[in-house]
Short mmCIF file of C-alpha atoms in Angstrom, two decimals:
data_model
loop_
_atom_site.label_atom_id
_atom_site.label_comp_id
_atom_site.label_asym_id
_atom_site.label_seq_id
_atom_site.Cartn_x
_atom_site.Cartn_y
_atom_site.Cartn_z
CA MET A 27 41.66 -8.95 14.47
CA SER A 28 40.97 -5.24 15.71
CA LEU A 29 37.73 -5.63 18.80
CA PRO A 30 34.65 -3.59 16.93
CA TYR A 31 33.87 -0.85 19.93
CA HIS A 32 30.65 0.88 19.38
CA SER A 33 31.17 4.91 19.97
CA ASN A 34 28.80 7.50 18.56
CA VAL A 35 31.08 8.32 15.30
CA SER A 36 29.03 7.07 12.06
CA ALA A 37 31.18 4.91 10.29
CA ILE A 38 31.10 3.46 6.80
CA VAL A 39 30.28 -0.13 6.36
CA HIS A 40 30.99 -2.07 3.25
CA ILE A 41 28.37 -4.82 1.86
CA GLY A 42 28.87 -6.06 -1.66
CA CYS A 43 28.59 -2.92 -3.71
CA TRP A 44 26.62 -1.27 -0.53
CA LYS A 45 27.33 0.81 1.53
CA PHE A 46 25.20 1.75 4.83
CA ASP A 47 25.27 3.95 7.54
CA PHE A 48 26.73 2.16 10.62
CA MET A 49 23.97 3.08 12.71
CA TRP A 50 21.47 1.89 10.24
CA PHE A 51 23.08 -1.60 9.69
CA ASN A 52 23.45 -1.61 13.63
CA ALA A 53 19.72 -1.19 13.73
CA LEU A 54 19.17 -3.58 10.93
CA MET A 55 21.37 -6.89 12.66
CA THR A 56 19.98 -6.13 16.30
CA LEU A 57 15.89 -6.65 14.62
CA ALA A 58 17.65 -10.42 13.38
CA ILE A 59 19.25 -11.03 16.17
CA ARG A 60 16.16 -10.21 18.66
CA LEU A 61 13.87 -12.50 16.42
CA ARG A 62 16.27 -15.29 15.80
CA GLU A 63 16.61 -15.65 20.09
CA ARG A 64 12.10 -15.51 20.15
CA TYR A 65 12.81 -18.48 17.47
CA LEU A 66 15.65 -20.30 19.74
CA VAL A 67 14.31 -20.07 23.38
CA TYR A 68 10.32 -19.27 22.88
CA SER A 69 9.61 -21.18 20.07
CA GLY A 70 8.49 -25.13 20.03
CA TYR A 71 11.11 -25.95 17.99
CA GLY A 72 13.65 -24.85 19.74
CA VAL A 73 15.30 -26.74 22.89
CA THR A 74 16.33 -24.62 25.56
CA GLU A 75 18.42 -26.49 28.17
CA GLU A 76 19.02 -25.66 32.05
CA ARG A 77 21.88 -26.76 33.57
CA ARG A 78 23.38 -27.72 36.74
CA LEU A 79 26.06 -28.49 38.08
CA ASP A 80 26.46 -30.41 41.93
CA GLY A 81 29.43 -28.57 43.67
CA ASP A 82 29.39 -25.19 46.98
CA MET A 83 29.79 -22.01 44.85
CA GLN A 84 27.21 -19.52 44.68
CA ASN A 85 25.23 -19.13 41.10
CA LEU A 86 27.23 -16.21 39.75
CA ARG A 87 25.32 -15.93 37.28
CA GLU A 88 23.26 -13.43 40.19
CA LEU A 89 26.35 -11.26 40.76
CA PRO A 90 28.14 -7.96 39.49
CA HIS A 91 30.86 -10.17 37.71
CA PHE A 92 30.22 -13.94 35.65
CA ILE A 93 33.22 -16.31 36.49
CA LEU A 94 33.36 -19.52 34.50
CA THR A 95 33.50 -22.67 36.64
CA ASP A 96 32.07 -26.68 35.98
CA ASN A 97 29.54 -26.11 38.16
CA VAL A 98 27.64 -22.14 36.79
CA ASN A 99 24.73 -22.40 35.73
CA LEU A 100 24.14 -22.82 32.17
CA ARG A 101 22.04 -21.58 29.48
CA VAL A 102 22.39 -23.56 26.13
CA SER A 103 19.76 -22.93 23.64
CA SER A 104 19.86 -24.75 20.71
CA LEU A 105 18.20 -25.41 16.63
CA PRO A 106 15.77 -28.05 15.93
CA GLY A 107 17.92 -31.26 14.88
CA THR A 108 21.72 -30.17 17.02
CA PRO A 109 22.62 -33.20 18.49
CA ALA A 110 23.13 -33.95 22.57
CA VAL A 111 27.06 -33.02 23.32
CA THR A 112 28.60 -33.58 26.30
CA ARG A 113 29.13 -29.89 27.61
CA TRP A 114 32.10 -30.28 29.96
CA GLN A 115 35.57 -31.96 28.44
CA PRO A 116 38.69 -31.63 28.74
CA VAL A 117 40.54 -30.95 24.68
CA PRO A 118 43.66 -33.28 24.09
CA HIS A 119 44.88 -30.56 21.66
CA PHE A 120 44.85 -28.01 24.53
CA GLY A 121 47.24 -29.62 26.52
CA MET A 122 45.11 -29.25 29.28
CA THR A 123 43.58 -31.16 32.13
CA ARG A 124 40.90 -29.26 33.10
CA PRO A 125 37.65 -29.65 31.46
CA SER A 126 36.05 -26.51 28.72
CA LEU A 127 32.58 -25.86 27.71
CA ILE A 128 31.75 -27.25 24.46
CA LEU A 129 29.24 -25.48 22.48
CA ILE A 130 28.57 -26.55 18.47
CA SER A 131 26.85 -24.75 15.54
CA GLY A 132 23.45 -23.46 16.17
CA GLU A 133 24.23 -23.30 19.94
CA GLN A 134 23.65 -20.08 21.96
CA TRP A 135 24.48 -19.65 25.54
CA ALA A 136 22.54 -16.52 27.59
CA LEU A 137 24.07 -14.94 30.56
CA SER A 138 22.66 -11.60 32.95
CA VAL A 139 25.66 -9.96 34.28
CA ASP A 140 25.94 -6.28 36.12
CA VAL A 141 28.29 -3.91 33.65
CA GLY A 142 29.95 -0.40 34.57
CA PRO A 143 32.59 1.35 32.89
CA ALA A 144 35.35 -0.71 33.55
CA THR A 145 33.94 -3.71 32.58
CA GLU A 146 35.24 -6.05 30.63
CA LEU A 147 35.15 -9.36 29.40
CA MET A 148 38.04 -12.45 28.44
CA ILE A 149 37.48 -15.65 27.06
CA ALA A 150 39.79 -17.83 25.89
CA PHE A 151 38.86 -20.04 23.54
CA GLY A 152 39.59 -22.75 20.21
CA ARG A 153 38.43 -24.94 18.20
CA ALA A 154 36.80 -28.37 20.60
CA LEU A 155 38.18 -31.01 17.74
CA ARG A 156 41.27 -31.60 15.94
CA ARG A 157 39.84 -31.11 12.32
CA ILE A 158 36.09 -28.82 12.66
CA SER A 159 34.94 -28.24 8.52
CA SER A 160 36.26 -26.36 6.52
CA ASP A 161 34.92 -23.10 6.61
CA GLY A 162 35.27 -22.97 9.42
CA LEU A 163 32.90 -21.45 12.44
CA TYR A 164 31.98 -18.09 13.56
CA LEU A 165 32.53 -17.80 17.46
CA LEU A 166 29.97 -14.25 18.09
CA ILE A 167 29.05 -12.32 21.20
CA ARG A 168 27.00 -10.07 21.48
CA ALA A 169 26.16 -7.05 24.38
CA ALA A 170 22.55 -5.65 24.81
CA HIS A 171 21.33 -7.34 21.70
CA ALA A 172 23.91 -5.68 19.29
CA GLU A 173 27.29 -7.91 18.16
CA ILE A 174 30.14 -6.73 19.58
CA ILE A 175 32.72 -9.94 17.49
CA ARG A 176 32.95 -12.25 15.63
CA VAL A 177 35.97 -14.15 15.10
CA HIS A 178 36.18 -16.34 12.41
CA VAL A 179 37.73 -20.03 13.68
CA THR A 180 39.77 -22.53 11.59
CA ASN A 181 41.79 -25.68 10.93
CA ASP A 182 44.30 -23.01 9.91
CA ASP A 183 44.39 -21.89 13.72
CA ALA A 184 46.94 -22.78 15.91
CA ALA A 185 46.03 -25.77 18.63
CA GLU A 186 46.79 -23.27 20.92
CA LEU A 187 43.64 -21.26 22.72
CA ARG A 188 43.22 -17.45 21.89
CA GLU A 189 42.38 -15.33 24.25
CA ILE A 190 40.33 -12.12 23.61
CA ARG A 191 39.27 -8.64 26.70
CA ILE A 192 37.31 -6.81 25.34
CA GLY A 193 36.11 -3.89 27.06
CA LEU A 194 32.01 -3.33 27.87
CA GLY A 195 32.87 0.24 29.46
CA TYR A 196 30.32 1.16 26.66
CA LEU A 197 27.03 -0.38 27.20
CA THR A 198 24.43 1.14 29.88
CA PRO A 199 25.75 0.71 33.12
CA GLY A 200 23.61 -1.83 34.74
CA ARG A 201 22.28 -5.38 34.01
CA THR A 202 22.99 -6.57 30.25
CA ASP A 203 22.75 -9.58 28.66
CA VAL A 204 25.30 -11.65 27.27
CA VAL A 205 25.30 -14.02 24.45
CA ILE A 206 27.65 -15.87 22.33
CA SER A 207 26.75 -18.27 20.29
CA VAL A 208 28.45 -20.19 17.12
CA ASP A 209 27.36 -20.38 13.19
CA PRO A 210 28.73 -22.17 10.91
CA GLY A 211 31.56 -20.29 8.73
CA PRO A 212 30.93 -18.53 5.39
CA LYS A 213 30.28 -21.30 3.80
CA GLY A 214 27.23 -22.76 5.83
CA ASP A 215 28.46 -25.84 6.53
CA PRO A 216 28.10 -27.02 10.17
CA SER A 217 29.38 -30.49 10.62
CA ALA A 218 31.97 -30.53 12.97
CA ASP A 219 31.78 -27.35 14.15
CA TRP A 220 32.52 -27.56 18.18
CA LEU A 221 33.90 -24.44 20.36
CA ALA A 222 35.76 -24.90 23.28
CA ILE A 223 35.18 -22.14 25.74
CA SER A 224 37.89 -22.93 28.63
CA GLU A 225 38.06 -19.03 30.25
CA LEU A 226 34.37 -16.53 30.34
CA VAL A 227 35.42 -13.63 33.07
CA ILE A 228 33.06 -10.88 33.25
CA GLY A 229 33.96 -8.19 35.66
CA PRO A 230 35.60 -5.08 36.46
CA ARG A 231 39.36 -4.92 34.73
CA GLN A 232 41.84 -4.48 37.63
CA ASP A 233 39.70 -7.47 38.77
CA ILE A 234 40.46 -9.77 36.27
CA PRO A 235 43.46 -11.48 37.23
CA LEU A 236 42.11 -12.51 40.85
CA LEU A 237 38.36 -13.65 38.71
CA ARG A 238 40.32 -15.75 36.94
CA ALA A 239 42.24 -16.95 39.82
CA ARG A 240 39.04 -17.69 42.05
CA ALA A 241 37.66 -20.22 38.54
CA PHE A 242 37.44 -24.53 38.42
CA HIS A 243 38.52 -24.08 42.89
CA ASP A 244 36.70 -27.40 43.59
CA LEU A 245 38.39 -29.09 40.81
CA ARG A 246 41.64 -27.53 41.90
CA VAL A 247 41.31 -28.06 45.17
CA ARG A 248 41.18 -31.86 44.70
CA ASN A 249 44.10 -31.95 42.08
CA GLU A 250 46.25 -30.47 45.06
CA ILE A 251 45.13 -32.47 47.48
CA ASN A 252 46.05 -35.70 45.20
CA HIS A 253 49.68 -33.54 43.69
CA PHE A 254 50.61 -32.98 47.62
CA GLU A 255 49.79 -36.54 48.73
CA SER A 256 53.14 -37.84 46.90
CA VAL A 257 55.16 -35.38 45.52
CA TYR A 258 57.69 -35.06 49.52
CA ASP A 259 57.96 -38.81 48.46
CA HIS A 260 60.56 -37.25 45.58
CA LYS A 261 63.97 -37.63 46.13
CA LEU A 262 64.41 -34.08 45.55
CA PHE A 263 63.28 -32.45 48.95
CA ASP A 264 64.92 -35.30 51.03
CA GLY A 265 67.38 -32.45 50.74
CA ARG A 266 65.02 -29.46 51.33
CA LYS A 267 66.14 -29.02 54.39
CA ARG A 268 69.16 -27.43 53.54
CA GLN A 269 67.97 -25.00 51.03
CA ILE A 270 67.17 -22.39 53.92
CA GLN A 271 70.64 -22.77 54.61
CA SER A 272 72.39 -22.27 51.59
CA ALA A 273 69.87 -19.96 49.40
CA THR A 274 71.63 -17.18 48.49
CA ALA A 275 70.64 -14.64 45.99
CA THR A 276 70.66 -10.77 45.24
CA ARG A 277 69.78 -7.60 47.21
CA LEU A 278 66.91 -6.13 45.57
CA ALA A 279 68.29 -2.51 45.72
CA SER A 280 68.02 -2.69 41.85
CA LYS A 281 65.29 -3.93 38.93
CA ASN A 282 68.54 -4.31 37.40
CA PRO A 283 71.57 -6.57 38.94
CA LYS A 284 74.35 -6.07 36.93
CA ALA A 285 74.52 -2.40 38.10
CA THR A 286 73.76 -3.09 41.87
CA VAL A 287 76.08 -6.98 42.01
CA GLU A 288 79.80 -7.64 41.52
CA PRO A 289 81.41 -10.14 39.06
CA GLN A 290 80.31 -13.69 40.07
CA PRO A 291 83.20 -15.98 41.69
CA ASP A 292 84.58 -18.84 40.01
CA ILE A 293 83.22 -22.28 40.82
CA SER A 294 85.24 -24.16 38.41
CA THR A 295 86.56 -25.99 41.55
CA MET A 296 83.14 -26.86 43.38
CA GLN A 297 82.82 -30.52 44.26
CA PRO A 298 79.43 -31.69 45.17
CA LEU A 299 79.05 -33.05 48.79
CA ASP A 300 78.27 -36.50 49.83
CA GLY A 301 75.16 -37.69 49.58
CA GLU A 302 73.89 -34.55 47.37
CA ASP A 303 71.84 -34.72 44.42
CA VAL A 304 72.37 -32.56 41.17
CA PHE A 305 69.56 -29.63 42.68
CA HIS A 306 70.95 -28.75 45.38
CA PHE A 307 74.40 -28.98 43.63
CA ALA A 308 73.53 -26.46 41.03
CA HIS A 309 71.64 -23.91 43.19
CA ARG A 310 75.07 -24.29 46.02
CA MET A 311 77.59 -23.20 42.82
CA LEU A 312 74.87 -20.98 41.87
CA SER A 313 74.48 -19.05 46.14
CA HIS A 314 78.34 -18.97 45.56
CA GLY A 315 78.19 -17.30 42.39
CA ILE A 316 75.67 -14.87 43.00
CA ARG A 317 77.64 -13.66 46.10
CA GLY A 318 75.11 -12.72 48.64
CA LYS A 319 73.43 -14.35 51.43
CA ALA A 320 69.53 -14.34 51.52
CA PRO A 321 68.02 -13.89 54.74
CA ASN A 322 69.48 -16.33 57.91
CA PHE A 323 66.20 -17.33 58.97
CA HIS A 324 67.32 -19.42 61.28
CA GLN A 325 69.83 -17.23 63.96
CA ARG A 326 66.65 -15.13 63.01
CA LEU A 327 64.01 -17.42 65.05
CA ALA A 328 66.33 -18.32 67.63
CA ASP A 329 67.05 -14.52 68.37
CA LEU A 330 62.83 -14.13 68.74
CA ALA A 331 63.10 -16.73 70.62
CA ALA A 332 64.90 -16.03 73.27
CA HIS A 333 62.67 -13.20 74.26
CA GLY A 334 60.64 -16.35 74.87
CA ASP A 335 55.85 -17.21 74.42
CA LEU A 336 57.73 -17.19 70.31
CA ARG A 337 54.58 -17.71 68.29
CA ILE A 338 54.55 -19.48 64.85
CA ALA A 339 52.00 -19.69 62.03
CA SER A 340 52.94 -21.03 58.74
CA PHE A 341 50.58 -21.10 56.09
CA CYS A 342 50.25 -23.77 53.25
CA ALA A 343 52.13 -25.92 55.66
CA GLY A 344 52.34 -29.65 54.09
CA ALA A 345 54.58 -31.27 55.82
CA ALA A 346 56.45 -28.01 57.17
CA GLN A 347 60.23 -30.09 56.43
CA VAL A 348 61.48 -26.71 56.76
CA GLU A 349 59.79 -24.98 59.70
CA ALA A 350 60.76 -28.41 61.52
CA ALA A 351 64.55 -27.71 60.38
CA LEU A 352 63.75 -23.74 61.94
CA ILE A 353 62.26 -24.56 65.42
CA ARG A 354 65.30 -26.63 65.91
CA SER A 355 67.34 -23.87 65.48
CA THR A 356 66.46 -22.87 69.66
CA ASP A 357 65.70 -25.20 72.21
CA LYS A 358 63.02 -22.35 73.40
CA PRO A 359 59.80 -23.40 73.47
CA VAL A 360 57.97 -22.41 70.45
CA HIS A 361 54.16 -22.31 69.80
CA LEU A 362 53.37 -23.73 66.13
CA THR A 363 49.96 -23.78 63.92
CA LEU A 364 50.00 -25.26 60.78
CA VAL A 365 47.76 -24.11 58.10
CA ASP A 366 46.72 -26.16 55.47
CA ILE A 367 44.26 -28.03 53.17
CA ASN A 368 45.83 -31.81 54.09
CA GLN A 369 44.67 -33.64 57.19
CA GLY A 370 47.41 -36.32 56.66
CA LEU A 371 50.09 -34.03 55.69
CA LEU A 372 49.24 -32.22 58.56
CA ASN A 373 48.83 -35.06 60.73
CA GLN A 374 52.87 -36.00 59.08
CA ALA A 375 54.27 -32.73 60.24
CA ALA A 376 53.09 -31.94 64.03
CA ALA A 377 54.44 -36.29 64.10
CA ALA A 378 57.95 -35.01 63.09
CA MET A 379 58.36 -31.38 65.36
CA PRO A 380 60.67 -31.69 67.92
CA GLU A 381 59.54 -32.14 71.32
CA HIS A 382 59.65 -28.01 73.12
CA CYS A 383 56.94 -26.94 70.20
CA THR A 384 54.05 -27.38 70.83
CA VAL A 385 51.61 -27.72 67.81
CA GLN A 386 48.44 -26.78 66.23
CA THR A 387 47.18 -27.72 63.20
CA VAL A 388 43.57 -25.94 61.02
CA VAL A 389 42.35 -27.36 58.39
CA GLN A 390 41.48 -25.28 56.42
CA ASP A 391 41.93 -23.42 52.95
CA VAL A 392 44.22 -20.28 53.28
CA ASN A 393 41.72 -18.59 50.91
CA SER A 394 39.45 -18.43 53.43
CA LEU A 395 42.01 -16.84 56.01
CA SER A 396 40.13 -16.23 59.16
CA LEU A 397 42.30 -15.01 62.29
CA GLY A 398 42.24 -13.80 65.56
CA ALA A 399 44.23 -10.06 66.38
CA GLU A 400 47.62 -10.33 67.78
CA GLU A 401 48.03 -13.82 67.40
CA PHE A 402 51.45 -14.41 66.32
CA ASP A 403 54.66 -13.32 66.09
CA VAL A 404 55.83 -14.41 62.33
CA ALA A 405 54.22 -15.61 59.97
CA ILE A 406 55.89 -18.45 56.96
CA PHE A 407 54.99 -19.06 53.25
CA VAL A 408 57.58 -22.19 52.21
CA SER A 409 57.03 -22.30 48.37
CA GLY A 410 53.52 -21.37 49.98
CA VAL A 411 52.16 -18.13 48.96
CA HIS A 412 52.26 -18.89 45.10
CA HIS A 413 49.31 -21.28 45.65
CA VAL A 414 47.17 -18.68 47.20
CA VAL A 415 44.07 -17.00 45.21
CA GLU A 416 42.77 -14.51 47.47
CA LEU A 417 45.59 -12.78 48.41
CA GLU A 418 44.38 -9.22 49.23
CA HIS A 419 42.29 -10.41 51.87
CA VAL A 420 45.04 -13.08 53.00
CA TRP A 421 47.11 -10.53 53.26
CA ARG A 422 44.53 -8.40 55.36
CA GLU A 423 43.81 -11.29 57.94
CA ILE A 424 47.68 -11.79 58.30
CA GLN A 425 48.54 -7.77 59.20
CA ASN A 426 46.11 -7.85 61.42
CA ALA A 427 46.97 -11.12 63.32
CA LEU A 428 50.79 -10.23 64.19
CA ARG A 429 51.24 -8.68 66.93
CA PRO A 430 53.13 -5.66 66.44
CA GLY A 431 56.75 -5.44 65.42
CA GLY A 432 55.85 -9.13 63.94
CA GLU A 433 56.64 -10.41 60.47
CA VAL A 434 56.23 -12.29 57.34
CA TRP A 435 58.45 -14.89 55.57
CA LEU A 436 58.80 -16.16 52.53
CA ILE A 437 60.95 -18.74 51.78
CA GLY A 438 62.13 -20.40 48.28
CA GLU A 439 58.92 -18.44 46.95
CA GLN A 440 57.93 -18.75 43.00
CA VAL A 441 57.52 -15.55 41.94
CA GLY A 442 57.83 -15.38 37.97
CA LYS A 443 54.65 -15.59 35.64
CA ASN A 444 52.05 -17.41 36.57
CA GLY A 445 51.62 -21.05 36.82
CA ASN A 446 55.18 -21.25 37.08
CA ARG A 447 56.19 -20.27 33.46
CA LEU A 448 59.23 -18.82 32.38
CA ASP A 449 58.93 -15.44 30.80
CA SER A 450 59.98 -15.71 27.14
CA GLU A 451 62.97 -14.01 26.83
CA ALA A 452 64.27 -16.77 30.01
CA LEU A 453 62.68 -19.99 28.58
CA THR A 454 64.42 -18.71 24.58
CA GLU A 455 67.36 -19.07 26.82
CA ALA A 456 66.89 -21.84 28.83
CA ASN A 457 66.36 -24.18 25.90
CA ARG A 458 69.30 -23.19 24.20
CA VAL A 459 71.93 -23.79 26.84
CA PHE A 460 68.89 -26.74 27.02
CA ARG A 461 70.15 -28.48 23.79
CA MET A 462 73.78 -28.12 23.95
CA LEU A 463 73.49 -31.13 26.71
CA PRO A 464 74.00 -34.32 25.65
CA GLU A 465 70.77 -36.52 25.05
CA ARG A 466 71.04 -38.63 28.46
CA PHE A 467 70.75 -35.34 29.90
CA ARG A 468 67.11 -34.31 28.34
CA ARG A 469 65.68 -37.34 29.48
CA ASN A 470 62.27 -36.77 30.57
CA ALA A 471 61.29 -38.56 33.48
CA LEU A 472 57.62 -38.24 32.99
CA THR A 473 57.50 -39.51 29.43
CA SER A 474 61.33 -41.84 28.73
CA GLU A 475 61.23 -39.31 25.61
CA ILE A 476 64.27 -37.26 24.72
CA ASP A 477 63.09 -33.60 24.97
CA TRP A 478 64.66 -30.84 22.48
CA GLU A 479 63.16 -28.22 24.81
CA ILE A 480 61.75 -28.08 27.96
CA SER A 481 58.05 -27.44 28.71
CA ASN A 482 56.41 -23.83 29.67
CA LYS A 483 53.31 -25.54 30.54
CA ASP A 484 51.17 -23.37 32.79
CA CYS A 485 51.20 -25.04 35.91
CA ALA A 486 47.54 -23.85 37.09
CA GLU A 487 45.47 -25.05 34.74
CA ALA A 488 43.70 -27.32 36.47
CA THR A 489 45.82 -26.38 40.16
CA PHE A 490 46.60 -23.57 42.11
CA GLU A 491 50.90 -24.03 40.92
CA GLY A 492 51.95 -20.15 40.42
CA ILE A 493 48.12 -19.35 40.06
CA ARG A 494 49.12 -15.41 40.77
CA SER A 495 52.64 -15.58 41.06
CA GLU A 496 52.64 -12.54 39.27
CA ASP A 497 50.58 -10.37 42.23
CA ILE A 498 52.50 -11.64 45.05
CA GLU A 499 54.84 -8.51 45.27
CA SER A 500 52.77 -6.01 44.32
CA THR A 501 49.81 -7.06 46.85
CA LEU A 502 52.39 -7.77 50.08
CA GLY A 503 53.60 -4.42 49.35
CA ARG A 504 50.84 -3.14 50.68
CA HIS A 505 50.86 -4.26 53.92
CA PHE A 506 53.96 -5.36 55.01
CA LEU A 507 57.48 -3.38 55.31
CA PRO A 508 60.57 -5.63 53.08
CA ILE A 509 63.59 -6.19 56.30
CA ASP A 510 65.94 -8.45 53.76
CA VAL A 511 64.94 -9.03 50.79
CA TYR A 512 66.42 -11.94 47.91
CA LYS A 513 65.79 -13.19 44.85
CA ARG A 514 67.57 -15.34 42.43
CA ASN A 515 66.82 -18.16 39.88
CA CYS A 516 65.70 -17.34 36.43
CA PHE A 517 66.03 -21.01 35.38
CA LEU A 518 68.22 -23.32 36.08
CA TRP A 519 65.31 -24.78 38.68
CA ARG A 520 63.46 -25.74 35.26
CA LEU A 521 66.85 -27.51 33.91
CA THR A 522 67.39 -29.23 37.58
CA ASN A 523 63.68 -30.31 38.77
CA GLN A 524 62.38 -34.01 39.04
CA VAL A 525 61.74 -34.20 35.71
CA TYR A 526 65.35 -33.91 35.02
CA PHE A 527 67.51 -34.81 37.98
CA ASP A 528 67.67 -38.51 38.15
CA ASN A 529 69.64 -38.06 34.79
CA TYR A 530 72.75 -36.63 36.87
CA ASP A 531 74.87 -39.52 38.47
CA LEU A 532 77.31 -36.89 40.20
CA SER A 533 79.97 -39.70 41.21
CA ARG A 534 80.81 -39.17 37.26
CA GLU A 535 83.05 -36.33 36.55
CA GLU A 536 80.60 -35.56 32.97
CA ASP A 537 77.77 -35.32 34.98
CA VAL A 538 79.73 -32.59 37.06
CA GLN A 539 80.17 -30.41 34.18
CA ALA A 540 77.01 -30.68 32.91
CA ALA A 541 75.75 -29.55 35.76
CA LYS A 542 78.27 -26.63 36.25
CA SER A 543 77.30 -25.83 32.66
CA LEU A 544 73.97 -25.09 33.44
CA VAL A 545 75.16 -23.21 36.58
CA SER A 546 77.31 -21.16 34.23
CA ALA A 547 74.83 -19.87 32.31
CA GLU A 548 72.37 -19.01 34.91
CA LEU A 549 74.70 -16.88 36.61
CA ASP A 550 75.49 -15.15 32.34
CA TYR A 551 71.48 -14.31 31.90
CA PHE A 552 71.50 -12.72 36.09
CA PHE A 553 74.08 -11.30 35.41
CA SER A 554 72.95 -9.08 32.15
CA GLY A 555 69.83 -8.56 33.98
CA GLY A 556 67.33 -11.98 33.85
CA ARG A 557 64.72 -12.05 35.72
CA PRO A 558 64.71 -14.45 38.95
CA THR A 559 61.39 -16.16 39.49
CA GLU A 560 62.41 -17.47 43.67
CA LEU A 561 62.67 -14.75 46.42
CA HIS A 562 63.77 -15.26 50.10
CA GLY A 563 62.51 -12.20 52.16
CA ILE A 564 61.77 -10.50 55.74
CA TYR A 565 58.99 -8.69 56.02
CA ARG A 566 57.42 -6.76 58.53
CA ARG A 567 54.21 -5.50 59.76
CA ASN A 568 52.91 -2.12 58.32
CA GLY A 569 51.75 -0.07 60.60
#
């Protein structure tokens, strides 16, 4: 559907056999809308709901942008006789755990925001029930008392959310009322016409990704803490310390790997090590196949520690297993600061550090990081940056906190699509390879069912997992210079992670060969120009 931007050019609108000049039609519609709003909000028969949900976020309606979140003020108006509804509900057929805002036919929601030449509105929505009325419903959005879009939502729509972005730069700059309403479909049947709004942000066009990531902050924090209380218990993480020793990839000399990388060596003779699981065996083969080596973080730490007084900060540290392995690379004193939102994991991490390491733990949301000047020699993230919302702020703080010549180390960072998803080409190839596996390798540990294709669920919808993965490299590059950067892994990790990990018994030759088939497919795709998602890199402070 094309979006009806207003302009000074008069358009002709056909309504039945009548033709109206668009400007006159718009004036009539504006009058009707104002009358309806007065009836809804001010008449004795209308109902206005003012709702404030508890939370620590300020009233975002008073800011020059708007972010829909479950603790924002709502001003919802209803027609007489409209049934009461639980305003925030999860919508199961969206495949999401995060609740959506529910509006039903006859309701409208008003908010006030500042607009400027670059302001955009982004909304993600869909029917809140699996079946609504036979004629569907209309979602209407008005700004400055003029309709800017009308969308017909029907039972024929896909169950997934629809997403629309609308430019508001044509409006008069300043404070503007935006009204979102739900009306019955063309036959006027309002029964079961429930609309779910999963996301709504209004702000400068360039800030839309950041504003989307800021939504539902408190909910995401709770889920993040609960998730990481248990995730490290999985035996996949038993071999995590080996990752930084064996992780290898191709140097980022070109956007097209096949232009710069030699043909991969043969992996057919490789065998699993004693006690090695399918995830680490597959990635060791991947390292061998790509040839290149990731930065040697162990040696680099030992070299830096040899100069004395090495001060390291690890952010989003969690249990800090990799950091502990790194610090054992030297017997020289190391001063380590661990930052995370989970006190339990920090306590666990501190207890596991070697004796020559002094540890300070800081319970803090890294998004609100506040550091002193020139405190550290090295800042480390181990698979942590893709959990950060305020990337721009974090990089500025770390740049200021590093001593001259200080470095940022990214170890096993996810830099693919947001939400730890695969791009469409990688997903297609991964599913092609996946479907060739015997059924026993496709059993899903979460559902116990045999999968036909891998899930590409947005992991960021209710947590910070991959919340701004797509922005990591571009924002980092504004503050730090790449020294040694490698990338790999287009889709292999999705076929050998916790979901399918337990399907493999590497004491069986059939299972070993199945793992090799996955790695061979990954290498073929990578060398044909596939987009890698895993980054290992060393960056130096710029300035």
